[in-house]
Tab-separated table of C-alpha atoms in Angstrom:
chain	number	residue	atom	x	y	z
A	1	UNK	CA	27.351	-34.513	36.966
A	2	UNK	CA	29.744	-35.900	39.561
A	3	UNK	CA	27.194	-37.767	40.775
A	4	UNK	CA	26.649	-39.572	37.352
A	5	UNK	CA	30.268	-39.745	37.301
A	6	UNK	CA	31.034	-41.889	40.158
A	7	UNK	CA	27.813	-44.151	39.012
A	8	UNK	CA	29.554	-44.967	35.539
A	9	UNK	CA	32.792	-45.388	37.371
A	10	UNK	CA	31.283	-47.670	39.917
A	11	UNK	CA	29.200	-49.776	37.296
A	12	UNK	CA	32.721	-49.717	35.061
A	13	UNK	CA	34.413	-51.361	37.733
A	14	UNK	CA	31.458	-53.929	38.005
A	15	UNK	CA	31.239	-54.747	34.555
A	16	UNK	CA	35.207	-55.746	34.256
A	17	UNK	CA	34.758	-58.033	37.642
A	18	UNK	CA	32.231	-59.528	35.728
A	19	UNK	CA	34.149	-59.980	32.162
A	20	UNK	CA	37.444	-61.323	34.332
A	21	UNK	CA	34.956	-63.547	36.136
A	22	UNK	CA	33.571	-65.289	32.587
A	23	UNK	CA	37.221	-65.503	30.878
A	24	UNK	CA	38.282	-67.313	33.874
A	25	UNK	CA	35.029	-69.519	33.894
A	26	UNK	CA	35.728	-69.991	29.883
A	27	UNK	CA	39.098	-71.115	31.211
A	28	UNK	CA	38.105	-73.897	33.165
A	29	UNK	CA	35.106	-75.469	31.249
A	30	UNK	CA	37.261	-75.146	27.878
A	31	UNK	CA	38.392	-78.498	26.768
A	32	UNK	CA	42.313	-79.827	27.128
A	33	UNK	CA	44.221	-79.148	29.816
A	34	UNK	CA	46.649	-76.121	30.218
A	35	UNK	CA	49.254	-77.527	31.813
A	36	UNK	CA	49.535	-80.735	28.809
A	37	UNK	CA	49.063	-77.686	26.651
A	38	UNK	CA	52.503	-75.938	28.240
A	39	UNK	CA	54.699	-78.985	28.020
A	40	UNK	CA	53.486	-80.711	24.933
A	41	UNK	CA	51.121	-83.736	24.213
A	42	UNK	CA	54.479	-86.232	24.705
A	43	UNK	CA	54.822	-85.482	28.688
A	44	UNK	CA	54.047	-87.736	31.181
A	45	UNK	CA	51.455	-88.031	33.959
A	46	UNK	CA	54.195	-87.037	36.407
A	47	UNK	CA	55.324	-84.317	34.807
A	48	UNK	CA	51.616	-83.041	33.645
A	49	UNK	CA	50.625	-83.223	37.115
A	50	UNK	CA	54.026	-80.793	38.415
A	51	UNK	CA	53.087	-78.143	36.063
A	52	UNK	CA	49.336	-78.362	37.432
A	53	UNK	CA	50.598	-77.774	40.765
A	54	UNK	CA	53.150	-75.126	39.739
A	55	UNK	CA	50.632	-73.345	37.869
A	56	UNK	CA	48.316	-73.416	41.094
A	57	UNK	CA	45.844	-75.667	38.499
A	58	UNK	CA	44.803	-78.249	41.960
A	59	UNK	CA	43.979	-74.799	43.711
A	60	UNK	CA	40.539	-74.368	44.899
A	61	UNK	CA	37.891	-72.293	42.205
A	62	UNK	CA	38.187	-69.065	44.489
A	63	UNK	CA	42.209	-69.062	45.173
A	64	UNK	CA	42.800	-69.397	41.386
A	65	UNK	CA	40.403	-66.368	40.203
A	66	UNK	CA	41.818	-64.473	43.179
A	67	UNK	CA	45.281	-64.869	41.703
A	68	UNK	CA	44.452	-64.758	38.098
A	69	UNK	CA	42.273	-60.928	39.079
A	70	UNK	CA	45.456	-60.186	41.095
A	71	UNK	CA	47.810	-60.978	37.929
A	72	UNK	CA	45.501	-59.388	35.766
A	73	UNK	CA	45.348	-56.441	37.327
A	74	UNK	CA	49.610	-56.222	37.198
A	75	UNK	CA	49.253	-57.070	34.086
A	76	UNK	CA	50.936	-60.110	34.500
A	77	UNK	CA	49.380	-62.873	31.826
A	78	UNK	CA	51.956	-65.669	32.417
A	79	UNK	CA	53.688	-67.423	29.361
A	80	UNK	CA	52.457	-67.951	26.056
A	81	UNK	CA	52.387	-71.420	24.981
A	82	UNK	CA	53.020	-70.461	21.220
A	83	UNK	CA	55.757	-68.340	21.162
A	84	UNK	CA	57.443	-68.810	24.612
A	85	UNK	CA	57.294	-65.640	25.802
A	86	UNK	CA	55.782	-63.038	28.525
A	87	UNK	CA	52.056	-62.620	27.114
A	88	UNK	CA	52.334	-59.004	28.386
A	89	UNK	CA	55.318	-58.801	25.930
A	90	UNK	CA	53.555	-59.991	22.711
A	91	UNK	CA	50.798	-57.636	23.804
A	92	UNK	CA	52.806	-54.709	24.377
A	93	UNK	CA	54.080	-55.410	20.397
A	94	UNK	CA	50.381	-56.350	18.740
A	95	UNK	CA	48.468	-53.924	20.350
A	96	UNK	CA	50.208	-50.431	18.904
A	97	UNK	CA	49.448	-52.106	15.618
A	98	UNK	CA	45.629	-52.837	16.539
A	99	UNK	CA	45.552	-49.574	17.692
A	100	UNK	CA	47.096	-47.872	14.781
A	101	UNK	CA	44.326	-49.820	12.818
A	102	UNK	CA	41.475	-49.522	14.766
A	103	UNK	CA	41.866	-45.001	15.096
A	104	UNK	CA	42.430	-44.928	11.346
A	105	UNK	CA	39.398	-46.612	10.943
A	106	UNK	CA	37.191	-44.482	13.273
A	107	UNK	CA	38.385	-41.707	11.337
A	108	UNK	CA	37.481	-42.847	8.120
A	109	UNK	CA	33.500	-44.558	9.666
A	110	UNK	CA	33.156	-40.165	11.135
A	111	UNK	CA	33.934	-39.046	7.903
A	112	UNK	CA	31.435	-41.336	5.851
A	113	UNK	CA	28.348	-41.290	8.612
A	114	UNK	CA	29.259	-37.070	8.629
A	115	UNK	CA	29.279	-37.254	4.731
A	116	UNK	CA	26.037	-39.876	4.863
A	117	UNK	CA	24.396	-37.804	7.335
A	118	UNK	CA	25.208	-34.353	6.051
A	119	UNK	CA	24.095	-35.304	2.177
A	120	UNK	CA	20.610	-37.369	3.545
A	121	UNK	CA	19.687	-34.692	5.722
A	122	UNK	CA	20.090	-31.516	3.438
A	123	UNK	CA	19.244	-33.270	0.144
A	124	UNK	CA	22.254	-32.705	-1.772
A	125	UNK	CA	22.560	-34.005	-5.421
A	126	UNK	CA	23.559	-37.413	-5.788
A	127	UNK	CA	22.935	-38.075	-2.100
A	128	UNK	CA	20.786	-41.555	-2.956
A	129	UNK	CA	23.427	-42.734	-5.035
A	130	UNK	CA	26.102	-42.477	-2.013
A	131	UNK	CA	23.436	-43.608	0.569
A	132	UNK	CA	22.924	-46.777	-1.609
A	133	UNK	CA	26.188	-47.730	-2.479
A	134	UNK	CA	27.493	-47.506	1.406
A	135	UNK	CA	23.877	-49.626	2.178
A	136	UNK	CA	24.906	-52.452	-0.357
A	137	UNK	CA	28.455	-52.564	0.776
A	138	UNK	CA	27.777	-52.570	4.783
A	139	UNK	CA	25.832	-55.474	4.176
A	140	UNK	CA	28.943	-57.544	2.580
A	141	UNK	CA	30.799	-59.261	5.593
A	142	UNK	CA	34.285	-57.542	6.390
A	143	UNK	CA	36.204	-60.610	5.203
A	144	UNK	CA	34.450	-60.747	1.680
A	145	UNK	CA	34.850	-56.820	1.771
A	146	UNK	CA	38.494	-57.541	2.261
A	147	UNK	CA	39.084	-60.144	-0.093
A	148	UNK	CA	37.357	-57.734	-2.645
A	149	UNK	CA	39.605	-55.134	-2.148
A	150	UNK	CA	42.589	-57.062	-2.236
A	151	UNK	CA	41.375	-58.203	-5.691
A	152	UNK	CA	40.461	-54.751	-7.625
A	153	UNK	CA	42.833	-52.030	-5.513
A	154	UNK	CA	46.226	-54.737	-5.156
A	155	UNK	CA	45.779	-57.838	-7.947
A	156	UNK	CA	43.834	-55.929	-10.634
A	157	UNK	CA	44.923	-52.369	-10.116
A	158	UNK	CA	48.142	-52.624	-8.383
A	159	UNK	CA	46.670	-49.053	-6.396
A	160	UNK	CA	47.411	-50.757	-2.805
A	161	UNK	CA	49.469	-52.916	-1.177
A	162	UNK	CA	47.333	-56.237	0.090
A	163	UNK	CA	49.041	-57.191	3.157
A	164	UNK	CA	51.300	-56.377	5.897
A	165	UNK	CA	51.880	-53.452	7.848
A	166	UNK	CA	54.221	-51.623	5.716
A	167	UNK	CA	58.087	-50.791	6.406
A	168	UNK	CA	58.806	-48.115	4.194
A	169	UNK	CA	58.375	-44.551	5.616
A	170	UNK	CA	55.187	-42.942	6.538
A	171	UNK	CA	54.069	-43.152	2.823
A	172	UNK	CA	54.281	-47.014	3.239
A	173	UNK	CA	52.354	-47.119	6.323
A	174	UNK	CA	49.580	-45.091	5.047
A	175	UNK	CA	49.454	-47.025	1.658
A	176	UNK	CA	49.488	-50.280	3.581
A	177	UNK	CA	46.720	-49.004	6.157
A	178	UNK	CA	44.072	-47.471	3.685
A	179	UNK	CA	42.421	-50.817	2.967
A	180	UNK	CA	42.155	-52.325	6.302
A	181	UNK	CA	41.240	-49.354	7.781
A	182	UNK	CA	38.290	-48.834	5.428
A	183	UNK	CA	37.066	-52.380	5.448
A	184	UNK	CA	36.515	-51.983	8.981
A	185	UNK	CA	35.294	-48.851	9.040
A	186	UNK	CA	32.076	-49.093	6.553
A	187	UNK	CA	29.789	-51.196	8.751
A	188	UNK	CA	30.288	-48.508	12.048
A	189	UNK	CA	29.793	-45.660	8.849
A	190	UNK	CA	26.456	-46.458	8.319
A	191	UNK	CA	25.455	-47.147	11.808
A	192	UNK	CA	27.031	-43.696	13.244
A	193	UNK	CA	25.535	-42.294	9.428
A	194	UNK	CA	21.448	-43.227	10.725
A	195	UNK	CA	21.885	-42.012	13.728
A	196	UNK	CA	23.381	-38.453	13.202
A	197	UNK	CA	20.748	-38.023	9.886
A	198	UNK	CA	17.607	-38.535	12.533
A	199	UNK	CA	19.412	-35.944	14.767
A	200	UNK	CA	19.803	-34.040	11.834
A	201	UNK	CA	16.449	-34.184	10.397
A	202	UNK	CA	14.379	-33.729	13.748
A	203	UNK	CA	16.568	-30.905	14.557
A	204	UNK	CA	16.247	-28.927	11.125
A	205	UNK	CA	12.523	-29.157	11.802
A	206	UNK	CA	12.919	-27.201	14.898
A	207	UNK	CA	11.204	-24.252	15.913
A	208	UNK	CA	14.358	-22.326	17.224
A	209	UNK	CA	15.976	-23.334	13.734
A	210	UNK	CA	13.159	-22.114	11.656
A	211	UNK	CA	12.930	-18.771	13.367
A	212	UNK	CA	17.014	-18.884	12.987
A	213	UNK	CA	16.306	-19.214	9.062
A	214	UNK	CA	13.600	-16.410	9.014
A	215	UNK	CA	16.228	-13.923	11.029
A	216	UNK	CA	18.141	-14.230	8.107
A	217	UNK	CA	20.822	-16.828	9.473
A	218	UNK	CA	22.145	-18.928	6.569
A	219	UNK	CA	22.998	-22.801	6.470
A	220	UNK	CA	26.784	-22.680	7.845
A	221	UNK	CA	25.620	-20.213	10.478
A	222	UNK	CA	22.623	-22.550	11.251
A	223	UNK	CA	23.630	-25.609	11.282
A	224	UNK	CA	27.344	-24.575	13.775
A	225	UNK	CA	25.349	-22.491	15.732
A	226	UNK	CA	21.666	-24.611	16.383
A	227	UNK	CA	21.666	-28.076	14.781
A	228	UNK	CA	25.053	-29.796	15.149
A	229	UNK	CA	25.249	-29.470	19.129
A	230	UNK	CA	21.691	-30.720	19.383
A	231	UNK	CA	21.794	-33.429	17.207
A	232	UNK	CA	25.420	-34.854	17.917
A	233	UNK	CA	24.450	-36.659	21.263
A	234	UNK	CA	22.727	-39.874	20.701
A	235	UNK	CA	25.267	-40.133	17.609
A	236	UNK	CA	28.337	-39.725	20.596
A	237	UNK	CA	26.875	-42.906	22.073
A	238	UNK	CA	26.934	-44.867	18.892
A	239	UNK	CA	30.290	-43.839	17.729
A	240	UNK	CA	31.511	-45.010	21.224
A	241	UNK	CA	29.557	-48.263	21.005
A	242	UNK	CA	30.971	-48.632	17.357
A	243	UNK	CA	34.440	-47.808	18.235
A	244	UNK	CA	34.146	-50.600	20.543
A	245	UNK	CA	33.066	-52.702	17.631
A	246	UNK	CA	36.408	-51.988	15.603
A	247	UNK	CA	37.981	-53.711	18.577
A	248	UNK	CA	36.807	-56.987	17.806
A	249	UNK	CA	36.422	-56.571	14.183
A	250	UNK	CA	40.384	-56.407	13.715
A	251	UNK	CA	40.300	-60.681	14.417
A	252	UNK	CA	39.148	-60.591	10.782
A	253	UNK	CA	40.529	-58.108	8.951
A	254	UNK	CA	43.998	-58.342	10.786
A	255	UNK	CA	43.863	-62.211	9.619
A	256	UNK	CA	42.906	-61.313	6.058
A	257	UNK	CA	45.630	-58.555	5.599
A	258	UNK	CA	48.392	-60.290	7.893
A	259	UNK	CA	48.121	-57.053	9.887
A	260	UNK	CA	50.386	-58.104	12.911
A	261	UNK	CA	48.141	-56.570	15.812
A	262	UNK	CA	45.867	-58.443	18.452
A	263	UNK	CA	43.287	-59.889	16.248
A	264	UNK	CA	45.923	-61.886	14.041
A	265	UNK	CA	47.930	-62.787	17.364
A	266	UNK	CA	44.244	-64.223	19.094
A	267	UNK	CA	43.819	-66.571	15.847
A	268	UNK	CA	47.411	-67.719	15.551
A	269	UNK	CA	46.952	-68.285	19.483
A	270	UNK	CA	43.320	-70.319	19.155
A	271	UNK	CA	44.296	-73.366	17.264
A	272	UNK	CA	47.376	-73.922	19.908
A	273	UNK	CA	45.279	-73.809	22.709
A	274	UNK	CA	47.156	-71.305	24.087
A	275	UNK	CA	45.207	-70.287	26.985
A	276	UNK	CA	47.044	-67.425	28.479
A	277	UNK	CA	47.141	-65.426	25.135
A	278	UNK	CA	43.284	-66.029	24.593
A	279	UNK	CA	42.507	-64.996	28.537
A	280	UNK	CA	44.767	-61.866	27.377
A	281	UNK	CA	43.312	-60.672	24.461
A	282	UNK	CA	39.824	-61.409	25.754
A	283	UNK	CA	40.463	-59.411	28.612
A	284	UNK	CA	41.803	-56.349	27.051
A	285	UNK	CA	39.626	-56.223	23.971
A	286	UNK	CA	36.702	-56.534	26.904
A	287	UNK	CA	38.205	-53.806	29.114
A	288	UNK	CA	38.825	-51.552	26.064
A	289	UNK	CA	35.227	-51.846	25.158
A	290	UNK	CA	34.030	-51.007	28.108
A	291	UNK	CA	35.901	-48.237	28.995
A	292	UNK	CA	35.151	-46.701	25.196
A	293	UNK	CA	31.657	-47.291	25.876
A	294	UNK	CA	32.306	-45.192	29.229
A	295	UNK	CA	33.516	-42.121	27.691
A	296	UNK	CA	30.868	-42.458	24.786
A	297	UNK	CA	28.302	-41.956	28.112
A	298	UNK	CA	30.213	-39.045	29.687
A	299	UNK	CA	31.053	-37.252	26.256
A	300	UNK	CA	27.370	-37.532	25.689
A	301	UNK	CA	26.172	-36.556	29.058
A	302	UNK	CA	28.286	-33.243	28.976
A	303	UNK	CA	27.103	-32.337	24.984
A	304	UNK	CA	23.257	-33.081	27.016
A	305	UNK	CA	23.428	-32.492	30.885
A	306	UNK	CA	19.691	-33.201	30.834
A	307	UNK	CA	20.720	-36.588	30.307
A	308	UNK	CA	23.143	-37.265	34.021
């Protein structure tokens, strides 16, 4: 186990070299130039050409990812162009909201894959009904999901509130959270949902789990004590991939519900060319992933030594 540990750490480490490595590529091949960008497209050649230099811009390739890995690392993202202030800053506001978001969601994809799973697997009534409706509806894209929402739970029914974060109380925040949160969370539902029903399944067809049965064992007692722990693994691994997922899914639904977190700052940030906030975002949505992806492995490895 430590051994597997220290490989994961060591390929962790690897893999966020290489994601700084193509954001700062991305950097330089993307068009415009970053120092115009910072001053405005009235400044003149003189004055372009001190911010390139101030910025380090006429460095050599190597001595500017060596000081942008360095910065990173501080977490030190220079200036926004847009709103004139420490990147780090607007991060440090946007990304409680993105987080808020993005665990409220994960919440609410367990639930429906345990529900999808759970019904599938031991055939209860109504269970193709539910397994349909959550089919036809992960197919939608989040933004049309969204859009639809807004329409029937805020215009028609005036159940929810459409937009915004919510300033109100806790009862406020919760209203304002429900249909964000379960737009994003349907698509990672159904994936986490397939995964834990063939765990399920293969394990309820067991041998240890039919002699369990004919000991006289019911369902509750079977299903805690011989099917959940064997079947939960390889659906660990997808929740942690799809938790990564909800990451970048929040650019959408964040811009569709004016949800003030990462996702709406990246597209406010995009159109401006503002190419400290996009190396930002990038970076941390990227690092997050990763590291999710990380503990997905580890969680997994420990419910499954055989697997380290």
């Amino acid at each position: 186990m430590l051994r597997f540990l220290l490989r994961r750490t060591g390929s962790l480490i690897v893999v966020l070299l290489v994601l700084s490595a193509v954001v700062f590529l991305l950097q330089q091949v993307s068009p415009g130039d970053p120092a115009r960008a910072a001053l405005g497209a009235n400044a003149s050649r003189a004055a372009v050409a001190a911010e390139r230099h101030r910025l380090g811009l006429d460095d050599p390739l190597a001595v500017q990812f060596l000081r942008f890995l360095g910065h990173a690392v501080r977490g030190d993202f220079g200036t926004s162009y847009r709103t004139h202030r420490p990147v780090a800053t607007d991060l440090a506001s946007a990304f409680p909201a993105t987080l808020e978001l993005v665990l409220a969601a994960f919440v609410v994809a367990l639930l429906l894959a345990a529900l999808f799973a759970a019904s599938s697997a031991l055939s209860w009534p109504f269970a193709g009904i539910g397994r349909g409706v959550l089919l036809v509806v992960a197919t939608a894209p989040p933004f049309l999901l969204a859009l639809v929402g807004i329409v029937v739970f805020y215009a028609r029914l005036d159940w929810l509130p459409g937009s915004g974060r919510g300033e109100g109380g806790p009862g406020s925040e919760l209203a304002h959270l429900v249909l964000p949160a379960t737009v994003l969370a349907i698509a990672p539902a159904l994936a986490i949902g397939r995964i834990l029903r063939a765990g399920l399944e293969a394990t309820l067809a067991a041998d240890h789990v039919r002699t369990a049965r004919s000991k006289g064992l019911g369902q509750a007692a079977v299903l805690g004590r011989h099917v959940v722990r064997n079947a939960i693994g390889p659906s660990l691994a997808m929740s942690g991939l799809q938790l990564g997922f909800l990451f970048a899914g929040t650019v959408v639904v964040e811009q569709v519900f004016s949800w003030p977190g990462m996702g709406n700052y990246l597209a406010s940030s995009i159109p401006t060319s503002d190419y400290p906030a996009i190396a930002a975002v990038t970076l941390v949505l990227g690092a997050v992933y990763v590291v999710v992806n990380t503990l997905a492995d580890v969680l997994q490895t420990a419910a499954d030594p055989r697997l380290a």
